[in-house]
CSV table of C-alpha atoms and ligand atoms in Angstrom, one decimal:
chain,number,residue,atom,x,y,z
A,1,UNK,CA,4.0,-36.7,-1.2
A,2,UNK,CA,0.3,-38.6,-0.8
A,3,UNK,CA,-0.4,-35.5,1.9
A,4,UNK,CA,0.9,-33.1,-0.7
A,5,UNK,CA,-1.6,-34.3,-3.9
A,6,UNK,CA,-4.6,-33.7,-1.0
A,7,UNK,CA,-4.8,-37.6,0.2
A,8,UNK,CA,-5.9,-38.3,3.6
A,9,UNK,CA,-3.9,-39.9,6.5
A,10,UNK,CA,-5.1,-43.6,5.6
A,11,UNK,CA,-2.6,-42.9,2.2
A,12,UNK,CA,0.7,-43.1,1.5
A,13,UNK,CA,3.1,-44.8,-1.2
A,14,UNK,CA,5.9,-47.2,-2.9
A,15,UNK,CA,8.7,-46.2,-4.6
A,16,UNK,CA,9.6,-47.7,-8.2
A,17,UNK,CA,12.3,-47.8,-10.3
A,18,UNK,CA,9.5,-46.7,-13.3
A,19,UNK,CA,6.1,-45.6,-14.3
A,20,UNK,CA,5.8,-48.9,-15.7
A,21,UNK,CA,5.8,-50.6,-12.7
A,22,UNK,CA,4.2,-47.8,-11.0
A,23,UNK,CA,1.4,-48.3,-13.0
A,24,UNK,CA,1.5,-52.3,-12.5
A,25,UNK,CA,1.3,-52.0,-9.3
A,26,UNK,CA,-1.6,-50.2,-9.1
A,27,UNK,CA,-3.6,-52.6,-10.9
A,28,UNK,CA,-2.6,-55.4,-9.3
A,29,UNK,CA,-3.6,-53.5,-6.0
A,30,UNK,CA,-7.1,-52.7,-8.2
A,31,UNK,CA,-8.2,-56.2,-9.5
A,32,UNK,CA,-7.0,-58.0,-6.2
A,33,UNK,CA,-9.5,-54.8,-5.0
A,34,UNK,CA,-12.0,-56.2,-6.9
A,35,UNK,CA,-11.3,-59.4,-6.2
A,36,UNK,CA,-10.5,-60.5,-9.5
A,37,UNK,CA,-7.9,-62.9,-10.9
A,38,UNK,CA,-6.3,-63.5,-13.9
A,39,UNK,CA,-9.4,-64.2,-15.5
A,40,UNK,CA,-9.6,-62.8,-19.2
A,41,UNK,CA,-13.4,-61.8,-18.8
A,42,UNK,CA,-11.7,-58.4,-16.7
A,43,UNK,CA,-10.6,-55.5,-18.3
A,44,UNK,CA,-8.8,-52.2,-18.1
A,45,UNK,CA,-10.3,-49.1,-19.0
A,46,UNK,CA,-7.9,-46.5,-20.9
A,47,UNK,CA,-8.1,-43.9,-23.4
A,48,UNK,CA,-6.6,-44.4,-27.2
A,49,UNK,CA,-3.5,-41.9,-26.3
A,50,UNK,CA,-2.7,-43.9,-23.2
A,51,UNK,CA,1.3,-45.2,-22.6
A,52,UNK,CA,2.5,-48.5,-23.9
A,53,UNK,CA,3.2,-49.3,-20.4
A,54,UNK,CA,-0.2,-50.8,-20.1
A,55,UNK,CA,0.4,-53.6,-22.9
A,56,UNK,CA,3.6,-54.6,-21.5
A,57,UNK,CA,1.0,-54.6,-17.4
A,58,UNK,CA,-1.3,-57.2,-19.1
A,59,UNK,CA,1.4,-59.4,-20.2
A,60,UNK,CA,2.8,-59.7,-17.0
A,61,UNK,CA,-0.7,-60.1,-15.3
A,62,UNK,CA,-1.5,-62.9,-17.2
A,63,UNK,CA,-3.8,-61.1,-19.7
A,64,UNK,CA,-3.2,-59.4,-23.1
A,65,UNK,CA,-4.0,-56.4,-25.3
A,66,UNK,CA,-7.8,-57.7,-25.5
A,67,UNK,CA,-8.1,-57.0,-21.7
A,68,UNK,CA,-7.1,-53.3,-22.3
A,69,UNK,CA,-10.4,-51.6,-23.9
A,70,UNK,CA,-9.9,-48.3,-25.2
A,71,UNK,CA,-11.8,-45.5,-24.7
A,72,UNK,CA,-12.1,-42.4,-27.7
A,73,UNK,CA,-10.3,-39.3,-27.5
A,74,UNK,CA,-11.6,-36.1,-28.1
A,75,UNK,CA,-9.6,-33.7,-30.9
A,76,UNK,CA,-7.7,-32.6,-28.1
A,77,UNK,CA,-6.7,-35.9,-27.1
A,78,UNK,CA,-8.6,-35.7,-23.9
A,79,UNK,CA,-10.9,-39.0,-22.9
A,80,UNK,CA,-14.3,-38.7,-24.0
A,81,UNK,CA,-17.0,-39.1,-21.3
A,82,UNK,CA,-19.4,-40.5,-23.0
A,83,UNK,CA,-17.8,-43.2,-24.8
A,84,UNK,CA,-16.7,-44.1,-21.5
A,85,UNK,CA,-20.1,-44.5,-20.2
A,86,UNK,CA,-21.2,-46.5,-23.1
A,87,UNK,CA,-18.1,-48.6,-22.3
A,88,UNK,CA,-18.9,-49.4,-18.9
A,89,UNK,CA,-22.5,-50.4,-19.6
A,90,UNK,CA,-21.4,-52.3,-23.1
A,91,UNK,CA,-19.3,-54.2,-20.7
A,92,UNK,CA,-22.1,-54.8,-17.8
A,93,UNK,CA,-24.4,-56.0,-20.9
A,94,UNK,CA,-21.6,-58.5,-21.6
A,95,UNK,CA,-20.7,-59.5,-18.4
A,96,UNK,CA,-16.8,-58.0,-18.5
A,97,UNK,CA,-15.8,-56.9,-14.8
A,98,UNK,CA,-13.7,-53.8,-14.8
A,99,UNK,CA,-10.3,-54.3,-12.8
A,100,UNK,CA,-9.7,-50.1,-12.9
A,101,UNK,CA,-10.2,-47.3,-15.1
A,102,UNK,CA,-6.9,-45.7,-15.7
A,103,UNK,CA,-6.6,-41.4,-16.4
A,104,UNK,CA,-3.8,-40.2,-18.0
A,105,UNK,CA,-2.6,-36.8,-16.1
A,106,UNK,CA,-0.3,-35.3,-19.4
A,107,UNK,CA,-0.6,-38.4,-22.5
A,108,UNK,CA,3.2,-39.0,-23.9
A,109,UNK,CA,2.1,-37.4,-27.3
A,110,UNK,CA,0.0,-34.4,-26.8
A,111,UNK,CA,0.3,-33.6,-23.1
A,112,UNK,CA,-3.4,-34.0,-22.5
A,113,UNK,CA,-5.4,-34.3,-19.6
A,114,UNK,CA,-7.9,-36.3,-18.6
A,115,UNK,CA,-11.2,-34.8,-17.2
A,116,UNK,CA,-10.2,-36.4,-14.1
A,117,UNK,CA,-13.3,-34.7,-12.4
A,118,UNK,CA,-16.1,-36.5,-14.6
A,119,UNK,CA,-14.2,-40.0,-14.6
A,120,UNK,CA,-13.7,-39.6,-11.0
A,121,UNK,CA,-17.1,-39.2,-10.2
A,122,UNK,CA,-18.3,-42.2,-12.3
A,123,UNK,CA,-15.9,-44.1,-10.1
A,124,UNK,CA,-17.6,-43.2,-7.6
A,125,UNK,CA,-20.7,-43.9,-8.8
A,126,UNK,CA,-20.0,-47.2,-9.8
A,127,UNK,CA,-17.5,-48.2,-7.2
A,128,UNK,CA,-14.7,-48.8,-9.8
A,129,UNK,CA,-11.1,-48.2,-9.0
A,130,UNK,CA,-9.3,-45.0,-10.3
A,131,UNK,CA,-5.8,-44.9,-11.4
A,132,UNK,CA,-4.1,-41.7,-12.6
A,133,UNK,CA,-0.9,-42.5,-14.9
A,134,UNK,CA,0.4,-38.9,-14.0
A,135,UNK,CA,3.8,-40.3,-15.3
A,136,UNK,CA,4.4,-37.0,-17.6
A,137,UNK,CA,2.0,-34.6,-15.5
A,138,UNK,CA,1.7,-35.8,-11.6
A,139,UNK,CA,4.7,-34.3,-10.6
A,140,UNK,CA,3.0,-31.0,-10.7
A,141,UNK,CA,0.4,-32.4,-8.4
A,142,UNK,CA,3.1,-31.9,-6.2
A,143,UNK,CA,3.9,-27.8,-6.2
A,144,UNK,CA,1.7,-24.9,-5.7
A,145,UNK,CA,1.9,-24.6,-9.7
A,146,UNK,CA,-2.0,-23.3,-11.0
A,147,UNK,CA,-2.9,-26.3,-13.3
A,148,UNK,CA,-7.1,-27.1,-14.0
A,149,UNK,CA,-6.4,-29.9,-14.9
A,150,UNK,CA,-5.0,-31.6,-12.0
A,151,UNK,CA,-7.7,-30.6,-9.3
A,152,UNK,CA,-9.3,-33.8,-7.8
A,153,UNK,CA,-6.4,-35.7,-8.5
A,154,UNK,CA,-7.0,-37.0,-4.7
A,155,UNK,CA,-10.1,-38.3,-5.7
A,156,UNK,CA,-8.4,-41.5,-7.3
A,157,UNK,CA,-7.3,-45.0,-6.1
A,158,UNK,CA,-3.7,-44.5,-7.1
A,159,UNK,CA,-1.6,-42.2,-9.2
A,160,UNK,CA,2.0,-42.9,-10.8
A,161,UNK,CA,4.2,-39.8,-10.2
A,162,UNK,CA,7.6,-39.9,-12.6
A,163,UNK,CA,9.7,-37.3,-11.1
A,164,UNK,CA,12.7,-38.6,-14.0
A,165,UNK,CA,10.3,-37.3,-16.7
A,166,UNK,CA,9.3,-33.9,-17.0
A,167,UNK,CA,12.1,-32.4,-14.2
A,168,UNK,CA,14.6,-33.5,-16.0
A,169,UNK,CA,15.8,-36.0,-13.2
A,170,UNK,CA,19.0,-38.6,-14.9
A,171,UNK,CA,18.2,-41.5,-12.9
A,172,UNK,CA,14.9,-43.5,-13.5
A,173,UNK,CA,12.5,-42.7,-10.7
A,174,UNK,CA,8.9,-43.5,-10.0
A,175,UNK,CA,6.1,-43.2,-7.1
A,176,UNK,CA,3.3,-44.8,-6.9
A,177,UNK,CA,0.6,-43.0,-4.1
A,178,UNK,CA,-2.5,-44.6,-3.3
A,179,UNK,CA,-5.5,-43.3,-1.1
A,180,UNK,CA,-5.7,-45.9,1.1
A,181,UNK,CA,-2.3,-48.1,2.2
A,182,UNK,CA,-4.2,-50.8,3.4
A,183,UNK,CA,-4.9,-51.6,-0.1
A,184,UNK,CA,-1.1,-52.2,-1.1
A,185,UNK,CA,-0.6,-54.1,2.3
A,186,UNK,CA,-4.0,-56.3,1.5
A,187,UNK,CA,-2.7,-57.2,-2.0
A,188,UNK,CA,1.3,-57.5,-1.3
A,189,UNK,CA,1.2,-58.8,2.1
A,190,UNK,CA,2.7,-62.3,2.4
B,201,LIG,C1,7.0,-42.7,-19.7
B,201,LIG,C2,5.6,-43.0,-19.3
B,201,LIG,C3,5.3,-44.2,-18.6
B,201,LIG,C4,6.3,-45.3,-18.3
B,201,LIG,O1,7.3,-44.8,-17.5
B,201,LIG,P1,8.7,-45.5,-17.4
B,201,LIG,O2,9.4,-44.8,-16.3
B,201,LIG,O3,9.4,-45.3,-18.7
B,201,LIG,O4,8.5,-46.9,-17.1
B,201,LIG,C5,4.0,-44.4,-18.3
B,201,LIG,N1,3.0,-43.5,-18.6
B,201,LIG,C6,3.3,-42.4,-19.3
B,201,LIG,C7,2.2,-41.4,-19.6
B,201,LIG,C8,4.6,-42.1,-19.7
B,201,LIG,O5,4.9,-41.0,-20.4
């Protein structure tokens, strides 16, 4: 599946029983990444239409909702790129370390995407990890299925795939790719 969204060899994955813990997985592979603790100066970027998923993340990595900082959607419900970049320097200026900025591929409500493209590069740019929550939308990643949207999806740090949401699947079902395995190993490695 990592070979399929366009990920290199050095990729590959975990299976969950949930996006949820798709997702916290992922950022516990981003702020040990970072290396960053539980320290309550770090945040997670993510838009306003993002899951709930996240809340229940920071509860269980020893933070809380004022770790998650939430970026504007447009009137499509798309995150807005400048906001974001007035984010990231607000939280330079006040000395908050960012554990992972987190794109939503398909939001719960509206379906929207992302501009995965634009946040990907200012990952880049700014060497901060990228998660996609593709939880509704990923799974499409997967096929040969024309979508705009999801181009450069293999230019993130992780993505959540849900194939139990949108193809109907019964039983609760979740994958969680990463770009580079050696991150899981490094953070879950006893
Ligand atoms: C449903 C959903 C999740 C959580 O997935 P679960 O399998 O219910 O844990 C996360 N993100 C998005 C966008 C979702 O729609």
């Amino acid at each position: 599946f990592a070979r399929k969204i366009g990920f290199n060899d050095s990729s590959g994955g975990i299976a969950a029983s949930g996006g949820t813990l798709s997702n916290l997985n992922a950022l516990i592979a981003a702020r040990h990444n970072a290396g960053l603790s539980s320290d309550s100066n770090s945040v997670i970027l993510i838009s306003e239409d993002a899951h709930s998923s996240f809340i229940k993340c920071t509860r269980i990595m020893g933070l809380d909702e004022t770790n998650l900082v939430r970026i504007k959607t447009d009137n499509k419900g798309c995150m807005d790129i400048k906001n974001l970049t007035e984010i990231i320097d607000k939280c330079s200026l006040i000395n908050k370390k960012i554990i992972a900025i987190v794109a939503t591929l398909g939001t719960t409500v509206r379906g929207a995407i992302d501009p995965i493209k634009d946040i990907s590069r200012i990952c880049k740019e700014r060497n901060i990890w990228l998660h996609i929550d593709g939880s509704i939308g990923g799974v499409f990643a997967i096929t040969s299925i024309p979508i705009e949207g999801l181009k450069n999806v293999n230019q993130a740090n992780s993505i959540t795939i849900n194939p139990q949401k949108i193809i109907g699947i019964t039983k609760t079902s979740s994958l969680l790719l990463v770009s580079d395995m050696s991150t899981l190993e490094n953070t879950f490695s006893t």
